[in-house]
mmCIF file of C-alpha atoms in Angstrom:
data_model
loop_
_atom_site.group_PDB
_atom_site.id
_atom_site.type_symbol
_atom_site.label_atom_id
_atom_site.label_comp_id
_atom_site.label_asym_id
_atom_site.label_seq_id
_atom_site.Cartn_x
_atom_site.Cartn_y
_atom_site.Cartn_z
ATOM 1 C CA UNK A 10 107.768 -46.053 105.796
ATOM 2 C CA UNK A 11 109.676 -43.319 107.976
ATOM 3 C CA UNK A 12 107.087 -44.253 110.683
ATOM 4 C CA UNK A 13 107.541 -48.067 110.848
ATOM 5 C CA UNK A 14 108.955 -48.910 114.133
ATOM 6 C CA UNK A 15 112.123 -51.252 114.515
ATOM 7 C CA UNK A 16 109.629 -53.930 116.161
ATOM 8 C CA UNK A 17 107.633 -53.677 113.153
ATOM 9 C CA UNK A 18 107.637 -57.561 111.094
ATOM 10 C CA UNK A 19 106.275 -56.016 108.038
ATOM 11 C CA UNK A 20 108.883 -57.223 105.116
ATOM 12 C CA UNK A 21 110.745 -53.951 104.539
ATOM 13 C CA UNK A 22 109.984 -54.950 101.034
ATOM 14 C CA UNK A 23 106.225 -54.690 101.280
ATOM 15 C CA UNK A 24 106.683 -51.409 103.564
ATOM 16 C CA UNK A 25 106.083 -49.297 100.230
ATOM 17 C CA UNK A 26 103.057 -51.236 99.582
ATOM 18 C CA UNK A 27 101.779 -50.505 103.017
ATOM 19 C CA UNK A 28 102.280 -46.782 102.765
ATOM 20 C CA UNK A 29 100.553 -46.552 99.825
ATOM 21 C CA UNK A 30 97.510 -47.926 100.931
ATOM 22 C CA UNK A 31 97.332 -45.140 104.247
ATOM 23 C CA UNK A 32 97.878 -42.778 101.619
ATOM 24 C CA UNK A 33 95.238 -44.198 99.136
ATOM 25 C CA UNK A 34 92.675 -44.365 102.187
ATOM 26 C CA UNK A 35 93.733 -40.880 103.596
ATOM 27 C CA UNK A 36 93.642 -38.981 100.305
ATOM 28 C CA UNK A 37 90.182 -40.625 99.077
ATOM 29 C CA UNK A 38 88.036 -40.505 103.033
ATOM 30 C CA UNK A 39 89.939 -39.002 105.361
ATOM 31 C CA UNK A 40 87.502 -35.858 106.271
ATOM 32 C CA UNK A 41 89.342 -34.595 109.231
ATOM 33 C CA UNK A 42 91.747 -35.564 112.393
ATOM 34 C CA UNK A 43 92.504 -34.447 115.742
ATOM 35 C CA UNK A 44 94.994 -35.761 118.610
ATOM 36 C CA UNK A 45 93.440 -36.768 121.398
ATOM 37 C CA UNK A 46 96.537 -36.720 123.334
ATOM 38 C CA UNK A 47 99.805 -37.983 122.905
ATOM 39 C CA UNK A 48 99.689 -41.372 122.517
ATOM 40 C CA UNK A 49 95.921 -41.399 120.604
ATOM 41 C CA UNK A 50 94.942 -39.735 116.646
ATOM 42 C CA UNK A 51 91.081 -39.831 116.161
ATOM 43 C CA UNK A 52 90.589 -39.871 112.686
ATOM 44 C CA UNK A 53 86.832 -39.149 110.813
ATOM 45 C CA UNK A 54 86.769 -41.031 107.560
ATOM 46 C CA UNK A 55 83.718 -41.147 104.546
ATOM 47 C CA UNK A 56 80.899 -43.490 105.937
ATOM 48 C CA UNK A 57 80.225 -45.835 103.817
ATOM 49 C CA UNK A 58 80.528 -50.027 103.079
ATOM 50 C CA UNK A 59 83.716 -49.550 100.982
ATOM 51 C CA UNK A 60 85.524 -46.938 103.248
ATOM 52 C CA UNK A 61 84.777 -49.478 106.166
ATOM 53 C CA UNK A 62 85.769 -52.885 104.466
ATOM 54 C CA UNK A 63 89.151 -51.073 103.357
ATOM 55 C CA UNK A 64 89.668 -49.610 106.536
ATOM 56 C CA UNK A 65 89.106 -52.905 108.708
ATOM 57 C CA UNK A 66 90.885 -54.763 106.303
ATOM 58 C CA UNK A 67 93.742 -52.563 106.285
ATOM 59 C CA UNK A 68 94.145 -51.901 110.195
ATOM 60 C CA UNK A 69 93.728 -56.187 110.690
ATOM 61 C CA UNK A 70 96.857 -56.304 108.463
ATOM 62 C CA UNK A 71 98.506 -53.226 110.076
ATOM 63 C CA UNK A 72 97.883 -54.836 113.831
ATOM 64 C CA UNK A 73 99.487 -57.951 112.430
ATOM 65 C CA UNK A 74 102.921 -56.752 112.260
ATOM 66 C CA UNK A 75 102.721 -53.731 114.606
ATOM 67 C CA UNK A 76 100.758 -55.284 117.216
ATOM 68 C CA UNK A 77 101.472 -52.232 120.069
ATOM 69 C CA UNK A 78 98.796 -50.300 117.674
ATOM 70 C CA UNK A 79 95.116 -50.538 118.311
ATOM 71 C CA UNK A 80 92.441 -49.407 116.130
ATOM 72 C CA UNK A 81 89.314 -48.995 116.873
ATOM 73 C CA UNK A 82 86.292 -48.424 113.853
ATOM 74 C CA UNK A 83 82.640 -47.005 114.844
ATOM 75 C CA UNK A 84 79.813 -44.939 113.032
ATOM 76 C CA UNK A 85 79.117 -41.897 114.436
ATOM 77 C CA UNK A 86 79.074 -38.186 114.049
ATOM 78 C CA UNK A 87 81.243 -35.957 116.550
ATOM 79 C CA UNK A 88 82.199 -32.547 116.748
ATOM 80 C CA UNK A 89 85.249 -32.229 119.454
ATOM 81 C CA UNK A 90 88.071 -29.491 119.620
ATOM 82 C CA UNK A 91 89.367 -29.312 115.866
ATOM 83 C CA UNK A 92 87.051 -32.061 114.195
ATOM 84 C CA UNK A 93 83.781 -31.658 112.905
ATOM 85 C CA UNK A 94 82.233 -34.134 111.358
ATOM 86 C CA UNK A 95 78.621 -33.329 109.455
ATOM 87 C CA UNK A 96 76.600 -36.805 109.103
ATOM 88 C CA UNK A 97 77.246 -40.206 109.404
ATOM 89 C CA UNK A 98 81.065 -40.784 109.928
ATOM 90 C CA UNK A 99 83.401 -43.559 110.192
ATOM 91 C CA UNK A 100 85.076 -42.460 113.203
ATOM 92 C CA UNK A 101 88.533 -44.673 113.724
ATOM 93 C CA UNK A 102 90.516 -44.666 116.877
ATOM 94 C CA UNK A 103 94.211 -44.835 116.662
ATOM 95 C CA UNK A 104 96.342 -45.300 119.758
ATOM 96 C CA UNK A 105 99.791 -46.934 120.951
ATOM 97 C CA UNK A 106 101.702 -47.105 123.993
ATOM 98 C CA UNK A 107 103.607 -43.984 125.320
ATOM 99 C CA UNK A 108 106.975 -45.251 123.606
ATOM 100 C CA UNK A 109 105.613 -45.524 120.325
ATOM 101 C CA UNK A 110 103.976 -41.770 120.551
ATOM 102 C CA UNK A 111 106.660 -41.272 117.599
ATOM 103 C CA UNK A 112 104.651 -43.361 115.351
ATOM 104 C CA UNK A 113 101.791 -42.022 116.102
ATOM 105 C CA UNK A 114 102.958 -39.135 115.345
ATOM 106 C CA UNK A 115 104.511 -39.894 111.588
ATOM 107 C CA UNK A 116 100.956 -41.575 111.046
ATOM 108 C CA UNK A 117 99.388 -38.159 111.776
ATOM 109 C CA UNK A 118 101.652 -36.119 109.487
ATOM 110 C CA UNK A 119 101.681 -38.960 106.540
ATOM 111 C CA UNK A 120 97.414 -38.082 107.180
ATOM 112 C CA UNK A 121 98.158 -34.488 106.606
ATOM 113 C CA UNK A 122 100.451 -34.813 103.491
ATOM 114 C CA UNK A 123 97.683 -37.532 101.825
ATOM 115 C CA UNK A 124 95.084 -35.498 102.494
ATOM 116 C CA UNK A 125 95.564 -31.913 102.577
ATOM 117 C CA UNK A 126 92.145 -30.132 102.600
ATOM 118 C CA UNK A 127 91.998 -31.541 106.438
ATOM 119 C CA UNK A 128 93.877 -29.295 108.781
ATOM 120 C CA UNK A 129 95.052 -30.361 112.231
#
């Protein structure tokens, strides 16, 4: 996990484990991104009851051991700067305090590699 912080408590043995699920999530719902700003990554994911149990499930156990993240999950469409979202969209908020804007910012490319039909 090139993006895990040194504050992060995740077992670096379980750190592969982790990726692969942000890639398993980004490859199969992620629909399209943009930065907000530095230190906050808007991501629009598939709607649905499957996209949104993984996704809460997965950010609870991501805000576990990297507790400077927050994430925040609502339904919505939006169409801002380079996202447009057609429909019913899970729309999550990702953002972290100035010093971790690095992070931020290896979660944003590891969306782009997973998932590479969305463009920044």
């Amino acid at each position: 996990m090139e993006w895990a912080p040194a504050e992060c408590t995740l077992p670096t043995e379980e750190r592969p484990l982790r990726v692969a699920e942000f890639d398993e999530l980004f490859a199969t719902a992620l629909r399209g991104l943009e930065r907000i700003g530095p230190t906050h990554l808007r991501l629009a994911l598939d709607g649905g009851p499957q996209v949104e149990e993984t996704t809460r499930g997965l950010t609870a156990r991501e805000t576990s051991c990297c507790s400077f993240f927050t994430f925040s999950l609502t339904t919505g469409s939006l169409t801002t700067g380079c996202l447009t979202a057609d429909g019913a969209r899970l729309i999550l908020d990702v953002k972290v305090p100035s010093a971790h804007a690095g992070v931020l910012d290896g979660l944003q490319a590891r969306a782009l590699r997973s998932a590479p039909r969305v463009s920044p």
